[in-house]
PDB file of C-alpha atoms in Angstrom:
ATOM      1  CA  MET A   1       5.952  -1.059  87.209  1.00 48.00           C
ATOM      2  CA  THR A   2       3.000  -0.940  84.910  1.00 50.00           C
ATOM      3  CA  THR A   3       1.443  -3.910  83.169  1.00 52.00           C
ATOM      4  CA  THR A   4      -0.613  -3.990  79.948  1.00 52.00           C
ATOM      5  CA  GLU A   5      -3.849  -5.859  80.166  1.00 55.00           C
ATOM      6  CA  ALA A   6      -4.183  -8.615  77.636  1.00 54.00           C
ATOM      7  CA  PRO A   7      -7.487  -8.740  75.682  1.00 54.00           C
ATOM      8  CA  PRO A   8     -10.003 -11.233  77.007  1.00 58.00           C
ATOM      9  CA  ARG A   9      -9.782 -14.704  75.625  1.00 60.00           C
ATOM     10  CA  GLY A  10     -12.048 -15.202  72.607  1.00 53.00           C
ATOM     11  CA  THR A  11     -12.049 -11.599  71.446  1.00 55.00           C
ATOM     12  CA  ALA A  12     -10.134 -10.429  68.378  1.00 54.00           C
ATOM     13  CA  PRO A  13      -7.755  -7.520  68.734  1.00 57.00           C
ATOM     14  CA  ARG A  14      -8.963  -4.257  67.332  1.00 59.00           C
ATOM     15  CA  PRO A  15      -7.494  -3.507  63.889  1.00 55.00           C
ATOM     16  CA  ALA A  16      -5.306  -0.499  63.621  1.00 53.00           C
ATOM     17  CA  LYS A  17      -6.868   2.528  61.937  1.00 56.00           C
ATOM     18  CA  ASN A  18      -5.852   2.887  58.276  1.00 57.00           C
ATOM     19  CA  PRO A  19      -3.706   5.931  57.809  1.00 57.00           C
ATOM     20  CA  LYS A  20      -4.947   8.547  55.397  1.00 58.00           C
ATOM     21  CA  PRO A  21      -3.408   8.194  51.905  1.00 55.00           C
ATOM     22  CA  PRO A  22      -0.809  10.759  51.334  1.00 56.00           C
ATOM     23  CA  LYS A  23      -1.773  13.615  49.116  1.00 56.00           C
ATOM     24  CA  LEU A  24      -0.186  13.679  45.709  1.00 51.00           C
ATOM     25  CA  PRO A  25       2.440  16.326  45.487  1.00 61.00           C
ATOM     26  CA  LYS A  26       1.520  19.411  43.462  1.00 65.00           C
ATOM     27  CA  ARG A  27       4.388  18.639  41.153  1.00 70.00           C
ATOM     28  CA  ARG A  28       2.907  15.265  40.178  1.00 74.00           C
ATOM     29  CA  SER A  29      -0.551  16.752  39.585  1.00 78.00           C
ATOM     30  CA  ALA A  30       0.908  19.424  37.361  1.00 80.00           C
ATOM     31  CA  LEU A  31       2.756  16.719  35.404  1.00 82.00           C
ATOM     32  CA  ARG A  32      -0.466  14.853  34.836  1.00 84.00           C
ATOM     33  CA  ARG A  33      -2.265  17.939  33.651  1.00 85.00           C
ATOM     34  CA  ARG A  34       0.607  18.685  31.329  1.00 86.00           C
ATOM     35  CA  ASN A  35       0.541  15.194  29.848  1.00 86.00           C
ATOM     36  CA  ALA A  36      -3.257  15.400  29.358  1.00 86.00           C
ATOM     37  CA  LEU A  37      -2.882  18.759  27.559  1.00 88.00           C
ATOM     38  CA  ILE A  38      -0.177  17.347  25.313  1.00 88.00           C
ATOM     39  CA  GLY A  39      -2.368  14.347  24.470  1.00 86.00           C
ATOM     40  CA  TRP A  40      -5.386  16.562  23.654  1.00 88.00           C
ATOM     41  CA  SER A  41      -3.157  18.855  21.542  1.00 87.00           C
ATOM     42  CA  PHE A  42      -2.324  15.818  19.369  1.00 88.00           C
ATOM     43  CA  ILE A  43      -5.883  14.528  18.889  1.00 89.00           C
ATOM     44  CA  LEU A  44      -7.787  17.817  18.933  1.00 90.00           C
ATOM     45  CA  PRO A  45      -6.892  18.794  15.297  1.00 89.00           C
ATOM     46  CA  ASN A  46      -8.305  15.452  14.126  1.00 89.00           C
ATOM     47  CA  PHE A  47     -11.498  15.996  16.076  1.00 88.00           C
ATOM     48  CA  ILE A  48     -11.840  19.524  14.746  1.00 91.00           C
ATOM     49  CA  GLY A  49     -11.271  18.323  11.178  1.00 91.00           C
ATOM     50  CA  PHE A  50     -13.809  15.522  11.646  1.00 89.00           C
ATOM     51  CA  GLY A  51     -16.348  17.910  13.098  1.00 90.00           C
ATOM     52  CA  PHE A  52     -16.121  20.602  10.407  1.00 90.00           C
ATOM     53  CA  LEU A  53     -15.300  18.467   7.378  1.00 90.00           C
ATOM     54  CA  THR A  54     -17.396  15.321   8.066  1.00 89.00           C
ATOM     55  CA  LEU A  55     -19.955  15.608  10.885  1.00 90.00           C
ATOM     56  CA  LEU A  56     -21.221  19.108  10.091  1.00 93.00           C
ATOM     57  CA  PRO A  57     -21.729  18.367   6.306  1.00 90.00           C
ATOM     58  CA  VAL A  58     -23.557  15.174   7.172  1.00 90.00           C
ATOM     59  CA  LEU A  59     -25.932  17.041   9.465  1.00 92.00           C
ATOM     60  CA  ILE A  60     -26.479  19.689   6.793  1.00 91.00           C
ATOM     61  CA  LEU A  61     -27.109  16.858   4.288  1.00 91.00           C
ATOM     62  CA  PHE A  62     -29.868  15.417   6.454  1.00 93.00           C
ATOM     63  CA  TYR A  63     -31.466  18.841   6.712  1.00 93.00           C
ATOM     64  CA  MET A  64     -31.208  19.540   2.959  1.00 92.00           C
ATOM     65  CA  ALA A  65     -32.882  16.208   2.194  1.00 93.00           C
ATOM     66  CA  PHE A  66     -36.162  17.713   3.461  1.00 94.00           C
ATOM     67  CA  THR A  67     -35.811  20.948   1.523  1.00 92.00           C
ATOM     68  CA  ASN A  68     -36.019  22.204  -2.037  1.00 91.00           C
ATOM     69  CA  TRP A  69     -32.817  24.114  -2.797  1.00 86.00           C
ATOM     70  CA  ASN A  70     -30.997  24.988  -6.034  1.00 80.00           C
ATOM     71  CA  VAL A  71     -28.082  26.993  -4.464  1.00 78.00           C
ATOM     72  CA  PHE A  72     -29.310  30.360  -5.769  1.00 78.00           C
ATOM     73  CA  GLY A  73     -32.499  30.662  -3.770  1.00 78.00           C
ATOM     74  CA  LYS A  74     -33.714  29.973  -0.285  1.00 83.00           C
ATOM     75  CA  ALA A  75     -33.963  26.389   0.951  1.00 84.00           C
ATOM     76  CA  ASP A  76     -37.746  25.729   1.290  1.00 88.00           C
ATOM     77  CA  TRP A  77     -38.880  23.014   3.690  1.00 92.00           C
ATOM     78  CA  VAL A  78     -40.845  20.382   1.788  1.00 90.00           C
ATOM     79  CA  GLY A  79     -40.898  17.500   4.288  1.00 89.00           C
ATOM     80  CA  LEU A  80     -40.994  14.023   2.788  1.00 92.00           C
ATOM     81  CA  THR A  81     -41.688  15.244  -0.750  1.00 93.00           C
ATOM     82  CA  ASN A  82     -38.166  14.419  -1.987  1.00 93.00           C
ATOM     83  CA  PHE A  83     -38.362  10.858  -0.662  1.00 94.00           C
ATOM     84  CA  GLN A  84     -41.831  10.352  -2.179  1.00 94.00           C
ATOM     85  CA  ARG A  85     -40.425  11.590  -5.486  1.00 93.00           C
ATOM     86  CA  LEU A  86     -37.606   9.017  -5.239  1.00 93.00           C
ATOM     87  CA  MET A  87     -40.078   6.216  -4.903  1.00 93.00           C
ATOM     88  CA  GLY A  88     -41.598   7.113  -8.244  1.00 92.00           C
ATOM     89  CA  ASP A  89     -38.383   8.045 -10.082  1.00 92.00           C
ATOM     90  CA  GLY A  90     -37.519   5.411 -12.692  1.00 93.00           C
ATOM     91  CA  SER A  91     -33.904   6.587 -12.962  1.00 94.00           C
ATOM     92  CA  PHE A  92     -33.489   6.101  -9.178  1.00 95.00           C
ATOM     93  CA  HIS A  93     -34.848   2.566  -9.425  1.00 95.00           C
ATOM     94  CA  ILE A  94     -32.431   1.785 -12.275  1.00 96.00           C
ATOM     95  CA  ALA A  95     -29.507   3.254 -10.317  1.00 95.00           C
ATOM     96  CA  PHE A  96     -30.497   1.300  -7.213  1.00 95.00           C
ATOM     97  CA  TRP A  97     -30.625  -2.064  -8.977  1.00 96.00           C
ATOM     98  CA  ASN A  98     -27.468  -1.305 -10.961  1.00 96.00           C
ATOM     99  CA  THR A  99     -25.700  -0.678  -7.660  1.00 95.00           C
ATOM    100  CA  ILE A 100     -26.956  -3.997  -6.280  1.00 95.00           C
ATOM    101  CA  TYR A 101     -25.923  -5.744  -9.524  1.00 96.00           C
ATOM    102  CA  TYR A 102     -22.449  -4.246  -9.378  1.00 96.00           C
ATOM    103  CA  SER A 103     -22.018  -5.136  -5.679  1.00 95.00           C
ATOM    104  CA  VAL A 104     -23.217  -8.727  -6.067  1.00 95.00           C
ATOM    105  CA  MET A 105     -20.635  -9.335  -8.820  1.00 96.00           C
ATOM    106  CA  HIS A 106     -17.791  -7.212  -7.463  1.00 96.00           C
ATOM    107  CA  ILE A 107     -17.718  -8.354  -3.806  1.00 95.00           C
ATOM    108  CA  PRO A 108     -17.340 -12.163  -4.239  1.00 95.00           C
ATOM    109  CA  LEU A 109     -15.096 -11.837  -7.344  1.00 96.00           C
ATOM    110  CA  THR A 110     -12.694  -9.481  -5.594  1.00 96.00           C
ATOM    111  CA  MET A 111     -12.613 -11.588  -2.470  1.00 95.00           C
ATOM    112  CA  VAL A 112     -11.813 -14.797  -4.421  1.00 95.00           C
ATOM    113  CA  VAL A 113      -9.103 -13.160  -6.536  1.00 96.00           C
ATOM    114  CA  ALA A 114      -7.511 -11.321  -3.607  1.00 96.00           C
ATOM    115  CA  LEU A 115      -7.528 -14.427  -1.407  1.00 95.00           C
ATOM    116  CA  GLY A 116      -6.061 -16.533  -4.182  1.00 94.00           C
ATOM    117  CA  LEU A 117      -3.253 -14.030  -4.735  1.00 94.00           C
ATOM    118  CA  ALA A 118      -2.585 -13.876  -1.015  1.00 94.00           C
ATOM    119  CA  LEU A 119      -2.350 -17.650  -0.733  1.00 92.00           C
ATOM    120  CA  LEU A 120      -0.009 -17.765  -3.723  1.00 92.00           C
ATOM    121  CA  LEU A 121       2.217 -14.913  -2.565  1.00 91.00           C
ATOM    122  CA  ASN A 122       2.296 -16.112   1.032  1.00 89.00           C
ATOM    123  CA  ASN A 123       4.727 -18.854  -0.010  1.00 84.00           C
ATOM    124  CA  LYS A 124       8.516 -18.422  -0.141  1.00 82.00           C
ATOM    125  CA  LEU A 125       8.991 -17.755  -3.833  1.00 80.00           C
ATOM    126  CA  ARG A 126      11.803 -16.089  -5.659  1.00 84.00           C
ATOM    127  CA  GLY A 127      10.896 -12.444  -6.287  1.00 84.00           C
ATOM    128  CA  VAL A 128       7.781 -12.582  -4.105  1.00 88.00           C
ATOM    129  CA  ALA A 129       8.287  -8.962  -3.032  1.00 88.00           C
ATOM    130  CA  PHE A 130       8.201  -7.806  -6.656  1.00 90.00           C
ATOM    131  CA  PHE A 131       5.017  -9.724  -7.407  1.00 89.00           C
ATOM    132  CA  ARG A 132       3.336  -8.321  -4.260  1.00 90.00           C
ATOM    133  CA  THR A 133       4.241  -4.795  -5.307  1.00 90.00           C
ATOM    134  CA  ALA A 134       3.024  -5.436  -8.897  1.00 91.00           C
ATOM    135  CA  ALA A 135      -0.303  -6.727  -7.594  1.00 91.00           C
ATOM    136  CA  PHE A 136      -0.743  -3.688  -5.337  1.00 93.00           C
ATOM    137  CA  PHE A 137       0.358  -1.123  -7.901  1.00 92.00           C
ATOM    138  CA  PRO A 138      -3.010  -0.763  -9.738  1.00 93.00           C
ATOM    139  CA  TYR A 139      -4.638   0.331  -6.498  1.00 93.00           C
ATOM    140  CA  ILE A 140      -2.467   3.461  -6.305  1.00 92.00           C
ATOM    141  CA  THR A 141      -2.654   4.204 -10.024  1.00 91.00           C
ATOM    142  CA  SER A 142      -4.795   7.130 -11.263  1.00 92.00           C
ATOM    143  CA  ILE A 143      -8.414   6.217 -11.918  1.00 92.00           C
ATOM    144  CA  VAL A 144      -8.395   8.264 -15.109  1.00 92.00           C
ATOM    145  CA  ALA A 145      -5.308   6.436 -16.449  1.00 93.00           C
ATOM    146  CA  ILE A 146      -6.881   3.090 -15.606  1.00 94.00           C
ATOM    147  CA  ALA A 147     -10.163   3.951 -17.318  1.00 93.00           C
ATOM    148  CA  VAL A 148      -8.499   5.278 -20.483  1.00 92.00           C
ATOM    149  CA  VAL A 149      -6.247   2.228 -20.867  1.00 94.00           C
ATOM    150  CA  TRP A 150      -9.049  -0.265 -20.263  1.00 94.00           C
ATOM    151  CA  ASN A 151     -11.364   1.607 -22.651  1.00 93.00           C
ATOM    152  CA  LEU A 152      -8.742   0.966 -25.337  1.00 93.00           C
ATOM    153  CA  LEU A 153      -8.374  -2.667 -24.323  1.00 94.00           C
ATOM    154  CA  PHE A 154     -12.162  -3.163 -24.490  1.00 94.00           C
ATOM    155  CA  SER A 155     -12.525  -1.488 -27.866  1.00 91.00           C
ATOM    156  CA  PRO A 156     -14.963  -3.755 -29.802  1.00 88.00           C
ATOM    157  CA  ASP A 157     -13.161  -3.374 -33.162  1.00 85.00           C
ATOM    158  CA  TYR A 158      -9.472  -3.036 -32.416  1.00 86.00           C
ATOM    159  CA  GLY A 159      -9.122  -3.830 -28.717  1.00 90.00           C
ATOM    160  CA  PRO A 160      -6.650  -6.559 -27.685  1.00 93.00           C
ATOM    161  CA  VAL A 161      -9.312  -8.259 -25.538  1.00 92.00           C
ATOM    162  CA  ASN A 162     -11.578  -8.964 -28.522  1.00 92.00           C
ATOM    163  CA  GLU A 163      -8.610  -9.794 -30.730  1.00 92.00           C
ATOM    164  CA  VAL A 164      -7.670 -12.559 -28.306  1.00 92.00           C
ATOM    165  CA  LEU A 165     -11.284 -13.796 -28.212  1.00 91.00           C
ATOM    166  CA  ARG A 166     -11.380 -13.940 -32.030  1.00 91.00           C
ATOM    167  CA  ALA A 167      -8.072 -15.776 -32.056  1.00 91.00           C
ATOM    168  CA  ILE A 168      -9.521 -18.539 -29.831  1.00 91.00           C
ATOM    169  CA  GLY A 169     -12.527 -18.988 -32.069  1.00 89.00           C
ATOM    170  CA  ILE A 170     -15.198 -16.529 -30.839  1.00 88.00           C
ATOM    171  CA  SER A 171     -16.335 -14.932 -34.061  1.00 85.00           C
ATOM    172  CA  GLU A 172     -18.625 -12.354 -32.443  1.00 88.00           C
ATOM    173  CA  PRO A 173     -17.050 -11.113 -29.185  1.00 90.00           C
ATOM    174  CA  PRO A 174     -18.950  -8.809 -26.818  1.00 90.00           C
ATOM    175  CA  GLY A 175     -19.179  -5.088 -27.465  1.00 91.00           C
ATOM    176  CA  TRP A 176     -18.148  -4.497 -23.835  1.00 92.00           C
ATOM    177  CA  LEU A 177     -18.522  -0.806 -23.023  1.00 91.00           C
ATOM    178  CA  THR A 178     -20.739  -0.172 -26.051  1.00 91.00           C
ATOM    179  CA  SER A 179     -23.181  -2.902 -25.055  1.00 91.00           C
ATOM    180  CA  SER A 180     -25.857  -2.444 -22.411  1.00 91.00           C
ATOM    181  CA  GLU A 181     -25.475  -6.115 -21.393  1.00 92.00           C
ATOM    182  CA  TRP A 182     -21.666  -6.228 -21.159  1.00 94.00           C
ATOM    183  CA  ALA A 183     -20.835  -2.701 -19.916  1.00 95.00           C
ATOM    184  CA  MET A 184     -21.393  -3.500 -16.214  1.00 95.00           C
ATOM    185  CA  PRO A 185     -19.373  -6.788 -16.311  1.00 94.00           C
ATOM    186  CA  ALA A 186     -16.555  -4.883 -17.992  1.00 95.00           C
ATOM    187  CA  VAL A 187     -16.575  -2.301 -15.217  1.00 95.00           C
ATOM    188  CA  VAL A 188     -16.573  -5.098 -12.606  1.00 96.00           C
ATOM    189  CA  ILE A 189     -13.538  -6.701 -14.260  1.00 95.00           C
ATOM    190  CA  VAL A 190     -11.622  -3.433 -14.183  1.00 96.00           C
ATOM    191  CA  SER A 191     -12.694  -2.651 -10.631  1.00 95.00           C
ATOM    192  CA  THR A 192     -11.666  -6.128  -9.455  1.00 96.00           C
ATOM    193  CA  TRP A 193      -8.268  -5.778 -11.177  1.00 95.00           C
ATOM    194  CA  ARG A 194      -7.742  -2.440  -9.430  1.00 95.00           C
ATOM    195  CA  ASP A 195      -8.898  -3.416  -5.927  1.00 94.00           C
ATOM    196  CA  MET A 196      -7.447  -6.925  -5.640  1.00 94.00           C
ATOM    197  CA  GLY A 197      -3.988  -5.715  -4.564  1.00 93.00           C
ATOM    198  CA  TYR A 198      -5.302  -3.783  -1.530  1.00 95.00           C
ATOM    199  CA  TYR A 199      -7.398  -6.630  -0.223  1.00 95.00           C
ATOM    200  CA  MET A 200      -4.588  -9.071  -1.012  1.00 95.00           C
ATOM    201  CA  ILE A 201      -2.456  -7.158   1.516  1.00 94.00           C
ATOM    202  CA  LEU A 202      -5.192  -7.553   4.125  1.00 95.00           C
ATOM    203  CA  PHE A 203      -5.431 -11.304   3.487  1.00 95.00           C
ATOM    204  CA  LEU A 204      -1.619 -11.585   3.629  1.00 94.00           C
ATOM    205  CA  ALA A 205      -1.684  -9.971   7.068  1.00 92.00           C
ATOM    206  CA  GLY A 206      -4.376 -12.446   8.148  1.00 92.00           C
ATOM    207  CA  LEU A 207      -2.412 -15.397   6.793  1.00 92.00           C
ATOM    208  CA  GLN A 208       0.606 -14.406   8.862  1.00 89.00           C
ATOM    209  CA  THR A 209      -1.439 -15.035  12.014  1.00 88.00           C
ATOM    210  CA  VAL A 210      -2.376 -18.662  11.130  1.00 88.00           C
ATOM    211  CA  PRO A 211      -0.290 -20.937  13.382  1.00 87.00           C
ATOM    212  CA  ARG A 212       1.982 -23.228  11.401  1.00 86.00           C
ATOM    213  CA  GLU A 213       1.541 -25.932  14.063  1.00 89.00           C
ATOM    214  CA  LEU A 214      -2.111 -26.403  12.980  1.00 87.00           C
ATOM    215  CA  HIS A 215      -1.088 -27.031   9.344  1.00 83.00           C
ATOM    216  CA  GLU A 216       1.642 -29.418  10.414  1.00 87.00           C
ATOM    217  CA  ALA A 217      -0.760 -31.348  12.679  1.00 89.00           C
ATOM    218  CA  ALA A 218      -3.319 -31.561   9.884  1.00 87.00           C
ATOM    219  CA  ARG A 219      -0.616 -32.696   7.444  1.00 88.00           C
ATOM    220  CA  VAL A 220       0.480 -35.432   9.842  1.00 88.00           C
ATOM    221  CA  ASP A 221      -3.152 -36.579  10.142  1.00 86.00           C
ATOM    222  CA  GLY A 222      -3.238 -37.010   6.339  1.00 87.00           C
ATOM    223  CA  ALA A 223      -5.321 -33.918   5.427  1.00 87.00           C
ATOM    224  CA  SER A 224      -5.096 -32.846   1.823  1.00 88.00           C
ATOM    225  CA  VAL A 225      -4.260 -29.262   0.739  1.00 87.00           C
ATOM    226  CA  TRP A 226      -7.956 -28.489   0.219  1.00 90.00           C
ATOM    227  CA  GLN A 227      -8.904 -29.961   3.598  1.00 90.00           C
ATOM    228  CA  ARG A 228      -6.226 -27.883   5.357  1.00 89.00           C
ATOM    229  CA  PHE A 229      -7.481 -24.791   3.571  1.00 89.00           C
ATOM    230  CA  VAL A 230     -11.116 -25.359   4.531  1.00 89.00           C
ATOM    231  CA  ASN A 231     -10.624 -26.614   8.084  1.00 90.00           C
ATOM    232  CA  VAL A 232      -7.539 -24.619   9.157  1.00 90.00           C
ATOM    233  CA  THR A 233      -6.944 -21.525   7.025  1.00 90.00           C
ATOM    234  CA  LEU A 234     -10.509 -20.314   6.530  1.00 91.00           C
ATOM    235  CA  PRO A 235     -11.528 -20.512  10.237  1.00 89.00           C
ATOM    236  CA  CYS A 236      -8.406 -18.604  11.209  1.00 90.00           C
ATOM    237  CA  LEU A 237      -9.136 -15.983   8.500  1.00 92.00           C
ATOM    238  CA  ARG A 238     -12.695 -15.340   9.681  1.00 91.00           C
ATOM    239  CA  PRO A 239     -12.008 -11.917  11.293  1.00 91.00           C
ATOM    240  CA  THR A 240     -10.058 -10.786   8.218  1.00 93.00           C
ATOM    241  CA  MET A 241     -12.730 -12.039   5.849  1.00 93.00           C
ATOM    242  CA  PHE A 242     -15.441 -10.210   7.829  1.00 93.00           C
ATOM    243  CA  PHE A 243     -13.488  -6.929   7.721  1.00 93.00           C
ATOM    244  CA  VAL A 244     -12.811  -7.355   4.000  1.00 94.00           C
ATOM    245  CA  THR A 245     -16.487  -8.080   3.332  1.00 93.00           C
ATOM    246  CA  VAL A 246     -17.641  -4.992   5.164  1.00 93.00           C
ATOM    247  CA  MET A 247     -15.131  -2.753   3.445  1.00 94.00           C
ATOM    248  CA  LEU A 248     -15.901  -4.211   0.014  1.00 94.00           C
ATOM    249  CA  THR A 249     -19.633  -3.768   0.545  1.00 93.00           C
ATOM    250  CA  ILE A 250     -19.336  -0.115   1.510  1.00 93.00           C
ATOM    251  CA  ASN A 251     -16.909   0.646  -1.333  1.00 93.00           C
ATOM    252  CA  SER A 252     -19.130  -1.189  -3.819  1.00 94.00           C
ATOM    253  CA  PHE A 253     -22.224   0.767  -2.858  1.00 94.00           C
ATOM    254  CA  LYS A 254     -20.472   4.101  -3.236  1.00 91.00           C
ATOM    255  CA  VAL A 255     -18.599   3.349  -6.475  1.00 93.00           C
ATOM    256  CA  PHE A 256     -18.435   6.476  -8.582  1.00 93.00           C
ATOM    257  CA  ASP A 257     -15.158   7.630 -10.172  1.00 91.00           C
ATOM    258  CA  LEU A 258     -14.393   4.518 -12.269  1.00 93.00           C
ATOM    259  CA  ILE A 259     -17.888   4.328 -13.783  1.00 93.00           C
ATOM    260  CA  LEU A 260     -17.949   8.100 -14.349  1.00 92.00           C
ATOM    261  CA  VAL A 261     -14.744   8.010 -16.403  1.00 92.00           C
ATOM    262  CA  MET A 262     -15.295   4.691 -18.175  1.00 93.00           C
ATOM    263  CA  THR A 263     -18.980   4.800 -19.175  1.00 92.00           C
ATOM    264  CA  ASP A 264     -20.565   7.937 -17.622  1.00 91.00           C
ATOM    265  CA  GLY A 265     -23.508   5.703 -16.729  1.00 91.00           C
ATOM    266  CA  GLY A 266     -24.002   4.444 -20.277  1.00 88.00           C
ATOM    267  CA  PRO A 267     -24.783   3.082 -22.689  1.00 91.00           C
ATOM    268  CA  GLY A 268     -28.205   4.482 -21.827  1.00 90.00           C
ATOM    269  CA  GLN A 269     -28.517   3.923 -18.087  1.00 92.00           C
ATOM    270  CA  SER A 270     -27.021   0.411 -17.985  1.00 93.00           C
ATOM    271  CA  THR A 271     -24.167   1.462 -15.630  1.00 94.00           C
ATOM    272  CA  LEU A 272     -25.856   4.286 -13.801  1.00 95.00           C
ATOM    273  CA  VAL A 273     -25.278   3.792 -10.046  1.00 95.00           C
ATOM    274  CA  LEU A 274     -26.565   5.682  -7.000  1.00 95.00           C
ATOM    275  CA  SER A 275     -23.442   7.787  -6.495  1.00 94.00           C
ATOM    276  CA  GLN A 276     -23.579   8.994 -10.099  1.00 94.00           C
ATOM    277  CA  PHE A 277     -27.356   9.601  -9.808  1.00 95.00           C
ATOM    278  CA  ILE A 278     -26.648  11.847  -6.778  1.00 94.00           C
ATOM    279  CA  TYR A 279     -23.878  13.645  -8.703  1.00 94.00           C
ATOM    280  CA  LYS A 280     -26.098  14.262 -11.735  1.00 93.00           C
ATOM    281  CA  LYS A 281     -29.053  15.556  -9.731  1.00 92.00           C
ATOM    282  CA  GLY A 282     -26.915  17.754  -7.520  1.00 91.00           C
ATOM    283  CA  PHE A 283     -24.097  19.185  -9.648  1.00 90.00           C
ATOM    284  CA  GLU A 284     -25.523  18.892 -13.176  1.00 89.00           C
ATOM    285  CA  GLU A 285     -29.198  19.696 -12.529  1.00 89.00           C
ATOM    286  CA  SER A 286     -28.719  21.821  -9.329  1.00 88.00           C
ATOM    287  CA  GLN A 287     -31.419  19.856  -7.440  1.00 90.00           C
ATOM    288  CA  PHE A 288     -29.443  19.710  -4.190  1.00 91.00           C
ATOM    289  CA  GLY A 289     -32.383  18.902  -1.989  1.00 92.00           C
ATOM    290  CA  TYR A 290     -33.415  15.990  -4.153  1.00 94.00           C
ATOM    291  CA  ALA A 291     -29.816  14.762  -4.440  1.00 94.00           C
ATOM    292  CA  SER A 292     -29.472  14.991  -0.650  1.00 93.00           C
ATOM    293  CA  ALA A 293     -32.522  12.764  -0.287  1.00 95.00           C
ATOM    294  CA  ALA A 294     -30.960  10.174  -2.598  1.00 95.00           C
ATOM    295  CA  ALA A 295     -27.694  10.408  -0.577  1.00 94.00           C
ATOM    296  CA  VAL A 296     -29.620   9.785   2.636  1.00 94.00           C
ATOM    297  CA  ALA A 297     -31.196   6.718   1.009  1.00 94.00           C
ATOM    298  CA  LEU A 298     -27.774   5.449   0.003  1.00 93.00           C
ATOM    299  CA  PHE A 299     -26.519   6.122   3.566  1.00 93.00           C
ATOM    300  CA  PHE A 300     -29.257   4.060   5.168  1.00 93.00           C
ATOM    301  CA  LEU A 301     -28.745   1.275   2.575  1.00 92.00           C
ATOM    302  CA  CYS A 302     -25.110   1.019   3.608  1.00 92.00           C
ATOM    303  CA  ILE A 303     -26.012   1.078   7.307  1.00 93.00           C
ATOM    304  CA  LEU A 304     -28.694  -1.593   6.849  1.00 93.00           C
ATOM    305  CA  VAL A 305     -26.392  -3.984   5.000  1.00 92.00           C
ATOM    306  CA  THR A 306     -23.489  -3.367   7.375  1.00 91.00           C
ATOM    307  CA  VAL A 307     -25.580  -3.955  10.499  1.00 92.00           C
ATOM    308  CA  GLY A 308     -26.902  -7.143   8.890  1.00 92.00           C
ATOM    309  CA  GLN A 309     -23.313  -8.320   8.276  1.00 90.00           C
ATOM    310  CA  PHE A 310     -22.403  -7.612  11.873  1.00 90.00           C
ATOM    311  CA  LEU A 311     -25.391  -9.515  13.223  1.00 91.00           C
ATOM    312  CA  TRP A 312     -24.701 -12.461  10.885  1.00 89.00           C
ATOM    313  CA  ASN A 313     -21.040 -12.573  11.947  1.00 85.00           C
ATOM    314  CA  LYS A 314     -22.009 -12.397  15.617  1.00 85.00           C
ATOM    315  CA  LYS A 315     -24.448 -15.276  15.130  1.00 85.00           C
ATOM    316  CA  ARG A 316     -21.766 -17.393  13.407  1.00 80.00           C
ATOM    317  CA  SER A 317     -19.213 -16.624  16.128  1.00 77.00           C
ATOM    318  CA  ALA A 318     -21.593 -17.551  18.981  1.00 68.00           C
TER     319      ALA A 318
END
């Protein structure tokens, strides 16, 4: 009869050796490879399209900014000559400040109107779906149709806008699109009317995430409507407002089609913006190297402002 010796008192028993993990069956590994290939087959066309239609043209643009090229000849390397020329180009300076002027007016006005519409249409009203659709409809309407209709509305002699102003006692209404002072405000009005529906949808989505309990608690504490809006709604809308601000800023800096159709940069150069300056230099005057340098300047302007917005938002959130 054999006996097993017990381990000495005070010593811990030796732990059993961990068994080796079983190898995955070949069938499971093949299934994983198959799923990975299926996933790549779905996203690869998007990557290929991005690479050939976006990334490659951007890289070519940066190269062309340092060359002198008019399509027909060879692209000659000129270094920083195009950028030095931009610094002394009066039309570029006008286009730059017109772009800033347009953005400073368009961004806050569109945000206020879109947020006001969202707050109004977030309530349970009869026919609210119709009014939401009506507010969004201008955003999907043709730019050319919008420009033609608003040009007729802003006609200084027979336009309905000036007729209404005369009816309320303004004897000399603005010339709007024929005036160098009022042309840009007219474009901003039309652009705000067109864009407000899209950003209204974004604000509506943000308002849906505001907890009703917070409003009810503030109402019980005696807070007014304005106090609930400032202390409850706006803090909850901060991520949405940041996203809307960034999108509005980028879209304002690269505005092109509406101004091209409505004013073509006129009268004079009062509505000439950077995007139209790039278009004129590249496709009308065939100075593609110079136009590419202006596009690079616009690109870095957008990057600088966007990074500043991100840093400011991060500082506020800290």
